[in-house]
Coordinates of C-alpha atoms and ligand atoms in Angstrom, one line a residue:
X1 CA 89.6 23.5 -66.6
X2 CA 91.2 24.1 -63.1
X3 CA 92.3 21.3 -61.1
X4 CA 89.2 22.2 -58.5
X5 CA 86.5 21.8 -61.0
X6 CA 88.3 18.8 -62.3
X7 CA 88.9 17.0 -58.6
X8 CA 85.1 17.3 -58.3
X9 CA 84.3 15.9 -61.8
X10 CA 86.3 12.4 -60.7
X11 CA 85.0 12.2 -57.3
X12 CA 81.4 12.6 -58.1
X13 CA 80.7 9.9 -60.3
X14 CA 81.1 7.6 -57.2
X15 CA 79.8 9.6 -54.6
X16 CA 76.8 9.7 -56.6
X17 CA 76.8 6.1 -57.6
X18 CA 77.4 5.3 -54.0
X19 CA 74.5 7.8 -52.6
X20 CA 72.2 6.1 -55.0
X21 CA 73.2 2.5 -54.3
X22 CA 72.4 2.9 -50.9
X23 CA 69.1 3.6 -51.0
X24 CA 68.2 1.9 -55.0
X25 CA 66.1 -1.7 -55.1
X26 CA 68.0 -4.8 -55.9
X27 CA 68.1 -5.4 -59.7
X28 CA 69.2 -7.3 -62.0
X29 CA 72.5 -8.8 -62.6
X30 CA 74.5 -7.4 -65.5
X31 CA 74.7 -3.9 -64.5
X32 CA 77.8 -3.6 -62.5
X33 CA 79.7 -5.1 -64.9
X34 CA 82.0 -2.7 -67.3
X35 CA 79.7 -1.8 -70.2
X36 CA 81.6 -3.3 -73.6
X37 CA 80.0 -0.5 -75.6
X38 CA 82.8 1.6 -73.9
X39 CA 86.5 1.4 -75.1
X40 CA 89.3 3.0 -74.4
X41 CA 91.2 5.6 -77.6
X42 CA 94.1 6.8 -77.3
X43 CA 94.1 10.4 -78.9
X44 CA 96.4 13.8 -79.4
X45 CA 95.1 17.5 -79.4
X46 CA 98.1 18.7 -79.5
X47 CA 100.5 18.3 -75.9
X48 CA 100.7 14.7 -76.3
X49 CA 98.7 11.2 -76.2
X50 CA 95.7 10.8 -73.7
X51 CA 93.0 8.4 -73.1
X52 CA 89.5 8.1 -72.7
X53 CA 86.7 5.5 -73.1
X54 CA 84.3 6.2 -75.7
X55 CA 81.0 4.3 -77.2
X56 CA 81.4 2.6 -79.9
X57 CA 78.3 0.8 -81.0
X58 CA 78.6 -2.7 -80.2
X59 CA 78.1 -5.2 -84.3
X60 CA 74.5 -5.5 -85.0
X61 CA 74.2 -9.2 -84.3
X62 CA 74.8 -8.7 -80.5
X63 CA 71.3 -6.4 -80.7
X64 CA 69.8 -10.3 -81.7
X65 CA 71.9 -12.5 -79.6
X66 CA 73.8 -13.9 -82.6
X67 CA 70.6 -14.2 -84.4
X68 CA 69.9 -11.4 -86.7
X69 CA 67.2 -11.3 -89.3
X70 CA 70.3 -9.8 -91.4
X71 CA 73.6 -9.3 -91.1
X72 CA 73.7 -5.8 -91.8
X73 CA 72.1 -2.9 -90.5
X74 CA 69.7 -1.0 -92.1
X75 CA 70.1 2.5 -93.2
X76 CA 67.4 4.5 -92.0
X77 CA 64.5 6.2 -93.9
X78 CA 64.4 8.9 -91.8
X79 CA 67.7 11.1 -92.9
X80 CA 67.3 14.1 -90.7
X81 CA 69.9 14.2 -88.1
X82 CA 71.5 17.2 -85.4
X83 CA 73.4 19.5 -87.1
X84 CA 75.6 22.1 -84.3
X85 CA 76.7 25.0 -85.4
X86 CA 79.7 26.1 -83.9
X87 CA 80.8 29.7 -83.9
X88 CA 84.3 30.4 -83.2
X89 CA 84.8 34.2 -83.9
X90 CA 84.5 37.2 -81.7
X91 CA 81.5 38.4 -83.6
X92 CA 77.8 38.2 -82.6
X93 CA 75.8 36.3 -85.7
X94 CA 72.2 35.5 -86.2
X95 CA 71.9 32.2 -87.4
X96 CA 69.6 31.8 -90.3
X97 CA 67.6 28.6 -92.1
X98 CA 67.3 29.5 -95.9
X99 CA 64.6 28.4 -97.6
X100 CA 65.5 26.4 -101.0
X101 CA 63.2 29.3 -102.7
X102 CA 65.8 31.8 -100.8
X103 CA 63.2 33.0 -97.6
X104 CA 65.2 32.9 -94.6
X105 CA 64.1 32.2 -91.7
X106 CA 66.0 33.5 -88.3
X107 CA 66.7 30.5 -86.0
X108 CA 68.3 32.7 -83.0
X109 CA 71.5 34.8 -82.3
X110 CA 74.7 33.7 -81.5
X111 CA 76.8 35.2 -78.4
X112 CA 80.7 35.2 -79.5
X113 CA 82.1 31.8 -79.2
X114 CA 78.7 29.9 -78.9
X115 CA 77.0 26.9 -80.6
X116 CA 73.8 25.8 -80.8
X117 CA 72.0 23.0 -82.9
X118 CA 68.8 21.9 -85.1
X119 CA 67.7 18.7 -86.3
X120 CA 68.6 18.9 -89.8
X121 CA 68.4 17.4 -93.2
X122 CA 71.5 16.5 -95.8
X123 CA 71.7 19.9 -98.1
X124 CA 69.6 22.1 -95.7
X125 CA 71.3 25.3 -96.0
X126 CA 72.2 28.0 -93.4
X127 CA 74.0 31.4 -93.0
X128 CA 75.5 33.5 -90.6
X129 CA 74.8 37.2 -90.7
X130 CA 75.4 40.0 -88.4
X131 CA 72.2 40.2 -86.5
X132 CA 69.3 42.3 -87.7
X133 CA 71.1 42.2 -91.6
X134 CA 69.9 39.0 -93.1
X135 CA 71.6 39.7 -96.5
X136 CA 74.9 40.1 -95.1
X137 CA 76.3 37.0 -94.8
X138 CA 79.3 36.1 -93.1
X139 CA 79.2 32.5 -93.8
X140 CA 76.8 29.5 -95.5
X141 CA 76.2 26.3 -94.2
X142 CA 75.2 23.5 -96.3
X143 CA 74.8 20.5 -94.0
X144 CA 75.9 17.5 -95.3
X145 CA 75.1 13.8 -94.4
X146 CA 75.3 11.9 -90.8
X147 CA 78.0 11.5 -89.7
X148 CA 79.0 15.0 -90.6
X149 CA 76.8 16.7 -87.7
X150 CA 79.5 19.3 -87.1
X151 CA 79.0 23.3 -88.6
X152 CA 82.3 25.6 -88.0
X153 CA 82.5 28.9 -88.9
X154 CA 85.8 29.5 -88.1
X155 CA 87.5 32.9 -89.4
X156 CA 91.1 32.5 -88.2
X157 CA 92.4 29.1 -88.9
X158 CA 93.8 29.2 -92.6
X159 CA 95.0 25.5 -93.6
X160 CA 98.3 25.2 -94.4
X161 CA 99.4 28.9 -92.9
X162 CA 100.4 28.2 -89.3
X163 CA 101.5 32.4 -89.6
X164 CA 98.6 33.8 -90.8
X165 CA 96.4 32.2 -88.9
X166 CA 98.6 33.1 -85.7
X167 CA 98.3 36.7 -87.2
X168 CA 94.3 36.4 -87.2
X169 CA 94.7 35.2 -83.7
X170 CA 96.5 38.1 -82.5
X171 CA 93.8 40.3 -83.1
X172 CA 91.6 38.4 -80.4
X173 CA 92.2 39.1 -76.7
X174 CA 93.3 36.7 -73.9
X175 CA 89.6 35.7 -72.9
X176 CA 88.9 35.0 -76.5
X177 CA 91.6 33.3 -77.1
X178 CA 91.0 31.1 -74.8
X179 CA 87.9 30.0 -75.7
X180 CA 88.7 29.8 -79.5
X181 CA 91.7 27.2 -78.4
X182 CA 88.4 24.8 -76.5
X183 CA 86.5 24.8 -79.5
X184 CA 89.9 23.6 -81.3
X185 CA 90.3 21.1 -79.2
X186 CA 86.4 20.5 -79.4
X187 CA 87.0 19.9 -83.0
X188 CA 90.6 17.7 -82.8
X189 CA 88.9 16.1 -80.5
X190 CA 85.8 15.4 -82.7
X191 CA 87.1 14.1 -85.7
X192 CA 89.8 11.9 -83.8
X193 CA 86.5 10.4 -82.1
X194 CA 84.8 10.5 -85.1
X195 CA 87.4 7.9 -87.2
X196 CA 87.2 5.7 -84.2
X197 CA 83.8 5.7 -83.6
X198 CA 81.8 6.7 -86.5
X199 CA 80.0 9.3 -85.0
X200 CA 80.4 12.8 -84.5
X201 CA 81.2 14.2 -80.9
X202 CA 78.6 16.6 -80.5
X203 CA 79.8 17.5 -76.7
X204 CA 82.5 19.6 -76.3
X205 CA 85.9 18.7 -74.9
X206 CA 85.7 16.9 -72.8
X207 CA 82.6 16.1 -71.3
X208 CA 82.6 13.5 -68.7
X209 CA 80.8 10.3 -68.2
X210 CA 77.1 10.3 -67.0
X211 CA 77.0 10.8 -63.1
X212 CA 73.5 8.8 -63.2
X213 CA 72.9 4.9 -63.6
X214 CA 72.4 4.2 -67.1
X215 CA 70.8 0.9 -67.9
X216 CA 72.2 -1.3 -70.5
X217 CA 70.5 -2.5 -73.6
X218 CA 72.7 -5.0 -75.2
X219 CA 69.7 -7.2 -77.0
X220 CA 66.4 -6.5 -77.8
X221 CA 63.7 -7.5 -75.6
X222 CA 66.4 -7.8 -72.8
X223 CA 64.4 -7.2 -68.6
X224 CA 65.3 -5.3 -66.1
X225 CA 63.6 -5.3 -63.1
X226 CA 63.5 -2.9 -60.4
X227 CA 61.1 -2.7 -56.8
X228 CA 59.8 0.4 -55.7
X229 CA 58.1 0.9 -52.2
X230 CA 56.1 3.6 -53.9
X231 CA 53.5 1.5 -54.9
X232 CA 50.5 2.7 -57.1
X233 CA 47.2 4.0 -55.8
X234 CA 44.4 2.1 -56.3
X235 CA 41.9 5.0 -55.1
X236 CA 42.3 8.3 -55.0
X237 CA 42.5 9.8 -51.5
X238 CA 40.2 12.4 -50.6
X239 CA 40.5 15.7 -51.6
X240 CA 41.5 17.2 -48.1
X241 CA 44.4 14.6 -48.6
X242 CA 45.8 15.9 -51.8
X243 CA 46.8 19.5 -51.2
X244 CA 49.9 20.9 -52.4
X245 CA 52.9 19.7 -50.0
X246 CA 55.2 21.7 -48.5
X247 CA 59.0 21.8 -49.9
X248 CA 61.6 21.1 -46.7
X249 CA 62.3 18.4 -43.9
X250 CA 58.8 16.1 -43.8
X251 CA 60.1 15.3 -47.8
X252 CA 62.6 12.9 -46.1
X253 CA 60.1 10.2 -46.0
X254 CA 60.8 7.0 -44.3
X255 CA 57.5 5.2 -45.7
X256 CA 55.6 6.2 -48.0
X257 CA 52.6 8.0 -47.8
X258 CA 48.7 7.3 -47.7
X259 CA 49.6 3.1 -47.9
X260 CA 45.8 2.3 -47.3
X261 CA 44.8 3.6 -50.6
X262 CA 47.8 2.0 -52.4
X263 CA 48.8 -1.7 -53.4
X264 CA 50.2 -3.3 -50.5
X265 CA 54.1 -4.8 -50.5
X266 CA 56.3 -3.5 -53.3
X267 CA 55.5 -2.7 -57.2
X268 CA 58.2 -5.2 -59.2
X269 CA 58.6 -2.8 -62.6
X270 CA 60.0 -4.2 -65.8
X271 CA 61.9 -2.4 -68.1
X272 CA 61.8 -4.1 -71.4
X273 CA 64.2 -2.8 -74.2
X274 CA 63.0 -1.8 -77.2
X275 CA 65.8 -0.6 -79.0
X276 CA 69.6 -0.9 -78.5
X277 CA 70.5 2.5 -79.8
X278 CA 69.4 4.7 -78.7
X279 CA 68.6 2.9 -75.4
X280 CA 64.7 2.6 -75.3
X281 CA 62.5 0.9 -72.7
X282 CA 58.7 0.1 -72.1
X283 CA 57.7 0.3 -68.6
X284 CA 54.1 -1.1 -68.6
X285 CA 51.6 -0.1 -66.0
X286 CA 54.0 2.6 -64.4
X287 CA 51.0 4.2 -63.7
X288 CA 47.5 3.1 -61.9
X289 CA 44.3 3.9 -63.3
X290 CA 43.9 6.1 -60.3
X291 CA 46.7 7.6 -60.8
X292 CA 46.0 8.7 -64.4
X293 CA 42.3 10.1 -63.3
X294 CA 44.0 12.3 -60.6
X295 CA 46.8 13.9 -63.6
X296 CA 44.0 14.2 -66.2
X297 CA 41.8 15.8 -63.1
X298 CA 44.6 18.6 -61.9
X299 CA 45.0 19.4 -65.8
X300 CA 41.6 20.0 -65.5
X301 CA 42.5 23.3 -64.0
X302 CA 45.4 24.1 -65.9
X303 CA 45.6 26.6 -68.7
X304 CA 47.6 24.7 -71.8
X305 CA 49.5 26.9 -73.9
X306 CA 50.9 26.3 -77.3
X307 CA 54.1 24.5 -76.9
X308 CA 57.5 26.0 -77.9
X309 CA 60.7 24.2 -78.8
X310 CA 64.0 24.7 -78.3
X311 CA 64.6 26.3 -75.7
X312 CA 67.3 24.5 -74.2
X313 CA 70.4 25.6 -76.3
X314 CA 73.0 27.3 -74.7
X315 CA 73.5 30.1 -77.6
X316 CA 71.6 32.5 -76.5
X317 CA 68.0 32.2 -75.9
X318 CA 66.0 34.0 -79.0
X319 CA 64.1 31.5 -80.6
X320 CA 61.4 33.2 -82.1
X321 CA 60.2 33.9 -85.8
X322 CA 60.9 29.8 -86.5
X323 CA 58.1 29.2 -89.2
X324 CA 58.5 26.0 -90.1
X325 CA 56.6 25.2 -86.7
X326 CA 57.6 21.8 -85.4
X327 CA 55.2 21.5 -82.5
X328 CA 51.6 22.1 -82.5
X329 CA 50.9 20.7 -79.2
X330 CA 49.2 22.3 -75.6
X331 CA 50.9 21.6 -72.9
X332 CA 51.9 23.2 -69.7
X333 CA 53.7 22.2 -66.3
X334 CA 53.1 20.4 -62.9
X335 CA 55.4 20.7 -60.2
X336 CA 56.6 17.8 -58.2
X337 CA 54.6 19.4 -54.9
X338 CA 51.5 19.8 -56.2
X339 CA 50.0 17.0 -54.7
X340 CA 51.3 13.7 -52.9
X341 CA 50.2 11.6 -56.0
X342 CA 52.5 13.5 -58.0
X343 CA 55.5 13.3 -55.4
X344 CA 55.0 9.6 -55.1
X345 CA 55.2 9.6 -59.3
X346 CA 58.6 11.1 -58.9
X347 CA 59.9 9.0 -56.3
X348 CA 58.8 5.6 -58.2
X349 CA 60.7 7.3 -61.5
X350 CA 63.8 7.9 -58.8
X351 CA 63.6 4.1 -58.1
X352 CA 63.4 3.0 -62.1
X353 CA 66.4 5.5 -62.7
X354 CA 67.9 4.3 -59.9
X355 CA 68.8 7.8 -58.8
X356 CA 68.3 9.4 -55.4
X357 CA 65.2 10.7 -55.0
X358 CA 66.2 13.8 -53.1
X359 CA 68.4 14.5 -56.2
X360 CA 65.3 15.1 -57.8
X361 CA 64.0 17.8 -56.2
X362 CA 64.9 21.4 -53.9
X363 CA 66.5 19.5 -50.7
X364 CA 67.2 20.4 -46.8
X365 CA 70.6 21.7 -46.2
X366 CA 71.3 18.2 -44.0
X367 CA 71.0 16.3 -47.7
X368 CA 74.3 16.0 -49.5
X369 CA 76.1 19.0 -48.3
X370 CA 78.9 17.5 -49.8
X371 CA 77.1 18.7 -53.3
X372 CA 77.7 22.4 -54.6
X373 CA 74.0 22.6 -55.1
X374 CA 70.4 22.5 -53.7
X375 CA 69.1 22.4 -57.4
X376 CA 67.0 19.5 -58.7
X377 CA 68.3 17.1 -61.5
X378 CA 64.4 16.8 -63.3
X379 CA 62.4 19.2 -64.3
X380 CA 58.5 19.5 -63.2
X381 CA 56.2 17.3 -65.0
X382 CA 55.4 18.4 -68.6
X383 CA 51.7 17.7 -69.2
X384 CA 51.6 17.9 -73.4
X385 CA 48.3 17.5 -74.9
X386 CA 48.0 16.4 -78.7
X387 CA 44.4 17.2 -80.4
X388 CA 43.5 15.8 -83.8
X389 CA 46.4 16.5 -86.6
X390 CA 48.8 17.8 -83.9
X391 CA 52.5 16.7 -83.5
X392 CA 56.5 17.0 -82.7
X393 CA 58.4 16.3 -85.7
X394 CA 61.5 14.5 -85.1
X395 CA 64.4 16.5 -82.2
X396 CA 66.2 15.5 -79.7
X397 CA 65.8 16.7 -75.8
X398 CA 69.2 17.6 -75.7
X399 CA 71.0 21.5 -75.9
X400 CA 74.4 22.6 -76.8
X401 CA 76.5 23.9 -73.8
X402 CA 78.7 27.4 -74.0
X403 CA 82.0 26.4 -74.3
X404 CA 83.1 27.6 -71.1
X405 CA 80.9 25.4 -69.2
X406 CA 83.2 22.6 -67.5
X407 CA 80.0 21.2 -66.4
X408 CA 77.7 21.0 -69.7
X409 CA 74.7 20.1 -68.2
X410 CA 72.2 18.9 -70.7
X411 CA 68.8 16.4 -70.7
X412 CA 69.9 12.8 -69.5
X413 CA 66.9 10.8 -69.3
X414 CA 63.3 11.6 -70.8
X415 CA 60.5 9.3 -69.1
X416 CA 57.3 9.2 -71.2
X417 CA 54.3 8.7 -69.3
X418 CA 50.9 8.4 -71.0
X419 CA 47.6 9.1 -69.8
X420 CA 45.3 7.7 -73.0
X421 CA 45.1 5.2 -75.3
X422 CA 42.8 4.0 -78.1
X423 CA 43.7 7.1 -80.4
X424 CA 44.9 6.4 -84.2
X425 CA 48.5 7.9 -84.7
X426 CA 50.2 9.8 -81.8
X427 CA 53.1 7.1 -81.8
X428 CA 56.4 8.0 -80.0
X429 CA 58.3 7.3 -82.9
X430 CA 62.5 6.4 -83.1
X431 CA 63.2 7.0 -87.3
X432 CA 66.9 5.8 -86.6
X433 CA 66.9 3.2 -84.3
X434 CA 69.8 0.7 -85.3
X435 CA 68.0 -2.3 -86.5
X436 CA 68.6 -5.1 -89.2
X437 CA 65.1 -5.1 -90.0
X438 CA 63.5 -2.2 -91.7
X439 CA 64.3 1.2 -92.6
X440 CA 61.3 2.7 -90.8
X441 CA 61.0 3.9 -87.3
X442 CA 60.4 2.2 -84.8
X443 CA 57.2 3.7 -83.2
X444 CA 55.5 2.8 -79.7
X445 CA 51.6 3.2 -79.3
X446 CA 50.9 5.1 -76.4
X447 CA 48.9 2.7 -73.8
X448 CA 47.5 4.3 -71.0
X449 CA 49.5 3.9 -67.5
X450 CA 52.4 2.7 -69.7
X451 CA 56.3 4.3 -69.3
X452 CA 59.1 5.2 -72.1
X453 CA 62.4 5.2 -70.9
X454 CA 65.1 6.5 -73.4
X455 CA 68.3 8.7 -72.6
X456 CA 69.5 11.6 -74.9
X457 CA 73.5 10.7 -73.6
X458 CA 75.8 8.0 -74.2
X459 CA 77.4 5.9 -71.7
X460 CA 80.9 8.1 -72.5
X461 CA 78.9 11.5 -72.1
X462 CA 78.3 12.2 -75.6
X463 CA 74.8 13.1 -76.5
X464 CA 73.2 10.3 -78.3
X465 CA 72.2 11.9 -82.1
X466 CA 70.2 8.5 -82.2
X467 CA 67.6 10.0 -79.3
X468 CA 65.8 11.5 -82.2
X469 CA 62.5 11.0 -81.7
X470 CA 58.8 12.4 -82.4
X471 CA 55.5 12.5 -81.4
X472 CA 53.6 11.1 -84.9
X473 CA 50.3 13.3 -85.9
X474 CA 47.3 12.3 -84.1
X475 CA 44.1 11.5 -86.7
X476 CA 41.9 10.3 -84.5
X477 CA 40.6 11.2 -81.0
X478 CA 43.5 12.9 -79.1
X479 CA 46.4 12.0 -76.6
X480 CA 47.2 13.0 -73.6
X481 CA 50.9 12.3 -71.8
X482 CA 53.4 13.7 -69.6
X483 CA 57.6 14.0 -69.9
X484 CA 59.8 13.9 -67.1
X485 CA 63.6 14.9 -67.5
X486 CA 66.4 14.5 -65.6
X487 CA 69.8 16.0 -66.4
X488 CA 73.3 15.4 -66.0
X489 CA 75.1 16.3 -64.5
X490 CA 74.2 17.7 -61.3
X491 CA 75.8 21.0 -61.5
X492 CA 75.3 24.2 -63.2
Ligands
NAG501 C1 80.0 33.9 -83.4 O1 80.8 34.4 -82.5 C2 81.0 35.7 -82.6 C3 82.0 36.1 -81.7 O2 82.5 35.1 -81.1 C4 79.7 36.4 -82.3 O3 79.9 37.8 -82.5 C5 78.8 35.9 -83.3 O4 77.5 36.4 -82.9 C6 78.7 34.5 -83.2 N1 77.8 34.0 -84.1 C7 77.1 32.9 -84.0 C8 76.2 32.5 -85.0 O5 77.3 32.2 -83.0
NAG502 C1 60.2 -9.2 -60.5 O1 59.6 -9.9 -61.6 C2 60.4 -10.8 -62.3 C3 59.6 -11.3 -63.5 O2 58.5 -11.9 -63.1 C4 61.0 -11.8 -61.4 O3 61.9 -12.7 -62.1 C5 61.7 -11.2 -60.3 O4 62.2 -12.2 -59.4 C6 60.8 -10.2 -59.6 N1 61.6 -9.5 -58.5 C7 61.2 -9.4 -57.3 C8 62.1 -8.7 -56.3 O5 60.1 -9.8 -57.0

C-alpha cells in the first residue's frame, strides 16, 4: 500500500462519520461509545509487532443481560459455512465442485493470484484444473469444518525449506511476487487472528474498519431509535406526480417532497435486534401501505428474470454451468430515480443507516469533492419475487476482493424490505445465529411494510461468516420483497 492510498484510508473514516453526523437524526445513547466487541492484538507478519483492533465476540450471557437460558452456546444445525479459495500461483485455474459420485461441476475461473468463495459444507470437495481440462487437476480441496474457512493452493512455499521455496519464488516476476508476498501476509495474518479470535479472517490484509455507522447489538431485543423527515405516504400522488426524476442539483432537497400526501411531523423508526451475531434488526412498518401498492404497481411493468447468484466475487466473473441451482427466484431492478416514492425509500434507509443520503446515489460535483468518487454506495432496489416452492439457500451478500485492491469494497449492509405477508414459508432465515437456545435458525416472517437490517462486515472490517442467511421455500401463496445494499467502503 502507498502512503497516499493509506493517508486517505485514516482520514476517511471521520470525514465520513463527521459528514454523516451532520445531517443524521438524534438517536440513541450507547452508540458513540467504543464498541467492547473490538480489542486491540498485537501481531507479527514478519518486520515486527503491530496492532490492530479486532472483533471478538463478546461471552454469550451478555446477548441475555446476564440472564441466559444456558450458559453455553449452542452449536448450530446448520453446518454450511464460506469457504475462500485462495490461489496463489501464477497460473490461471478453473475452480471446480466435485460431486461425491465424481461429476464436477465448474464454479468459475481463477485470474493468477485471485480468490473467490462459496458457502460450503465440512468434506465438500474441490479441485483446481487448468481451465477447459477438468481431469487435470492441479490441486484438491476438501473443506474442513468452521472455523477452517480458508482454501490455499499454494505451489511455492515448502514447510521447513526456506531455500527451495525461495528457489520456486525465483521463477515468478517482480509483479507476481508481489502479490504472492499479500496473500502471505493475508494468511499470517489470518491464522494469528484466527487463535485470537476464533474465526477465520476472510478479508485480506489489512482491510480497514467500516467507513459507515454500524449499530450495536449487544442484547437481544435491545431499541434503537432513529427520526426521519421522510415520512411515509399515506396516498399515492397522482400519476403526473410520479415520473422518473432527474439525476443532478434539484436531488439536494431541503424538505422533502409531496408532504400533503405524507404523515405530517417526523417518522420515529425502531430498530429492534434480533440477533447479536450477526447483527440483525426488525424495522416494523418501514414502509406505508401506500407505499407497498406503488412498488408492487411499477413491478407491474417490469419483466422479472430468473435470478443469478454470485456475481459479486472478485475472481473473475464466469459463473455459469453451476447446477446445483441455489436460487429459483424472479427478480429484477429499480433504480433510485424512478419515481419520487422510491427516492424518498432511499433517503428514509439513509436516515436508519445513518449515512448521508447523497452517498447513496450519482451526486453534483459541489457534494463532497473532497471524495475520489461520484459513485454510489447502494445499489438500485432489487425487486425479488418468490412463487410457490422457490427459494435462496443459505449465502452470504459478501464477495472476495483481488488482492491488489487496497480498497476491497464489498456488501456492507443488506435492508430487507417486504411487500407481502400471509404466505406459509418464505422466512428470512439466520441458521448460525449465536444463541443459547436452540440449534435451529433463527427465521423472520416476512410482514408486509416491515424492514430487515443485518450487515455482512464486522465492526473491525472483516466480513461477518455469520451473515449467512436464506430465503426458506415458499409453500403457500407467494412473496414479494425488495434488497437494498450498501457497500463499504466508498471507493473502488
Ligand atoms: C491461480 O493463480 C494462477 C496464477 O496466479 C492462475 O493462473 C490460476 O488460474 C489461478 N487459479 C485459480 C483457481 O485462482
Ligand atoms: C421514539 O420512540 C421511542 C419509543 O416510543 C421513544 O422513547 C423516543 O423518545 C422517541 N423519539 C422521538 C424523537 O420521538
Amino acid at each position: 500500500m502507498t502512503m497516499k492510498t493509506l493517508l486517505i484510508l485514516f482520514v476517511a473514516p471521520f470525514l465520513l462519520a463527521s459528514l454523516a453526523h451532520a445531517e443524521a437524526p438524534v438517536c440513541s445513547v450507547t452508540d458513540e461509545e467504543h464498541d467492547p466487541a473490538l480489542r486491540e492484538m498485537i501481531y507479527n507478519i514478519g518486520g515486527g509487532e503491530q496492532s490492530t483492533y479486532v472483533y471478538v465476540e463478546p461471552d454469550i450471557a451478555s446477548f441475555y443481560r446476564g440472564q441466559p437460558p444456558a450458559s453455553t452456546k449452542v452449536a448450530p444445525k446448520h453446518r454450511g459455512f464460506s469457504a475462500k479459495f485462495i490461489n496463489a500461483s501464477n497460473r490461471r485455474l478453473a475452480l471446480y465442485w466435485v460431486e461425491p459420485g465424481g461429476k464436477k461441476h465448474l464454479m468459475r475461473e481463477h485470474a493468477p493470484f485471485t480468490a473467490s468463495g462459496t458457502a460450503s459444507f465440512p468434506g465438500h470437495t474441490f479441485v483446481f484444473t487448468p481451465p477447459n481440462q477438468p481431469d487435470e487437476v492441479i490441486h484438491t480441496f476438501v473443506v474442513k469444518d468452521y472455523p477452517d474457512n480458508i482454501q490455499l493452493y499454494d505451489p511455492y512455499f515448502v514447510p521447513g525449506d526456506a531455500i527451495q521455496t525461495q528457489q520456486n519464488l525465483a521463477t515468478l516476476n517482480d509483479a507476481e511476487r508481489q502479490k504472492y508476498q499479500q496473500w502471505r501476509d493475508t494468511i499470517n495474518f489470518h491464522e494469528q487472528y484466527l487463535a485470537f479470535t476464533g474465526r477465520s479472517y476472510l478479508a485480506n490484509y489489512l482491510r480497514e474498519p467500516p467507513r459507515h455507522f454500524m449499530w450495536r447489538a449487544d442484547y437481544f431485543g435491545q431499541e434503537h431509535w432513529v427520526t426521519t423527515q421522510e415520512t411515509r405516504f399515506v396516498a399515492e400522488p397522482p400519476s403526473e406526480l410520479l415520473n422518473p426524476i432527474a439525476a443532478g442539483k434539484d436531488r439536494q432537497l431541503v424538505e422533502p417532497l409531496m408532504k400533503e400526501y405524507r404523515e405530517p411531523g417526523v417518522f420515529n423508526m425502531t430498530l429492534k435486534t434480533l440477533s447479536c451475531a450477526p447483527r440483525a434488526f426488525e424495522i416494523p412498518h418501514f414502509l406505508s401501505d401506500a407505499e407497498v401498492e406503488h412498488i408492487l404497481k411499477l413491478a407491474q411493468g417490469i419483466d422479472l428474470k430468473l435470478s443469478s447468484t454470485g456475481d459479486v466475487n472478485a475472481g473473475e466473473k464466469v459463473v455459469t454451468e453451476d447446477t446445483r441451482r441455489t436460487r429459483t427466484s424472479f427478480n429484477s431492478w429499480v433504480e433510485r430515480e424512478r419515481s419520487p416514492i422510491v427516492d424518498a425509500i432511499y433517503r428514509r434507509a439513509a436516515d436508519l443507516l445513518r449515512i448521508d443520503e447523497s452517498l447513496m446515489r450519482y451526486r453534483d460535483a459541489n457534494e463532497h469533492p473532497e471524495l475520489p468518487t461520484r459513485k454510489s454506495v447502494a445499489e438500485s432496489l432489487q425487486l425479488v419475487h418468490y412463487a410457490h416452492a422457490q427459494e435462496y439457500t443459505a449465502h452470504h451478500d459478501f464477495g472476495f476482493s483481488r488482492i491488489e485492491d487496497d480498497y476491497q469494497g464489498a456488501r456492507f449492509a443488506t435492508l430487507l424490505l417486504y411487500l407481502n405477508e400471509g404466505m406459509v414459508g418464505g422466512e428470512t432465515s439466520f441458521p448460525r445465529w449465536v444463541n443459547a437456545e436452540t440449534f435451529l435458525p433463527l427465521n423472520v416472517k416476512p410482514e408486509k411494510g416491515k424492514a430487515v437490517l443485518f450487515y455482512s462486515q464486522l465492526p473491525d472490517g472483516n466480513l461477518d461468516d455469520f451473515s449467512h442467511h436464506a430465503a426458506l421455500p415458499v409453500t403457500e401463496g407467494e412473496k414479494w420483497l425488495m434488497n437494498l445494499w450498501v457497500w463499504d467502503p466508498i471507493y473502488e
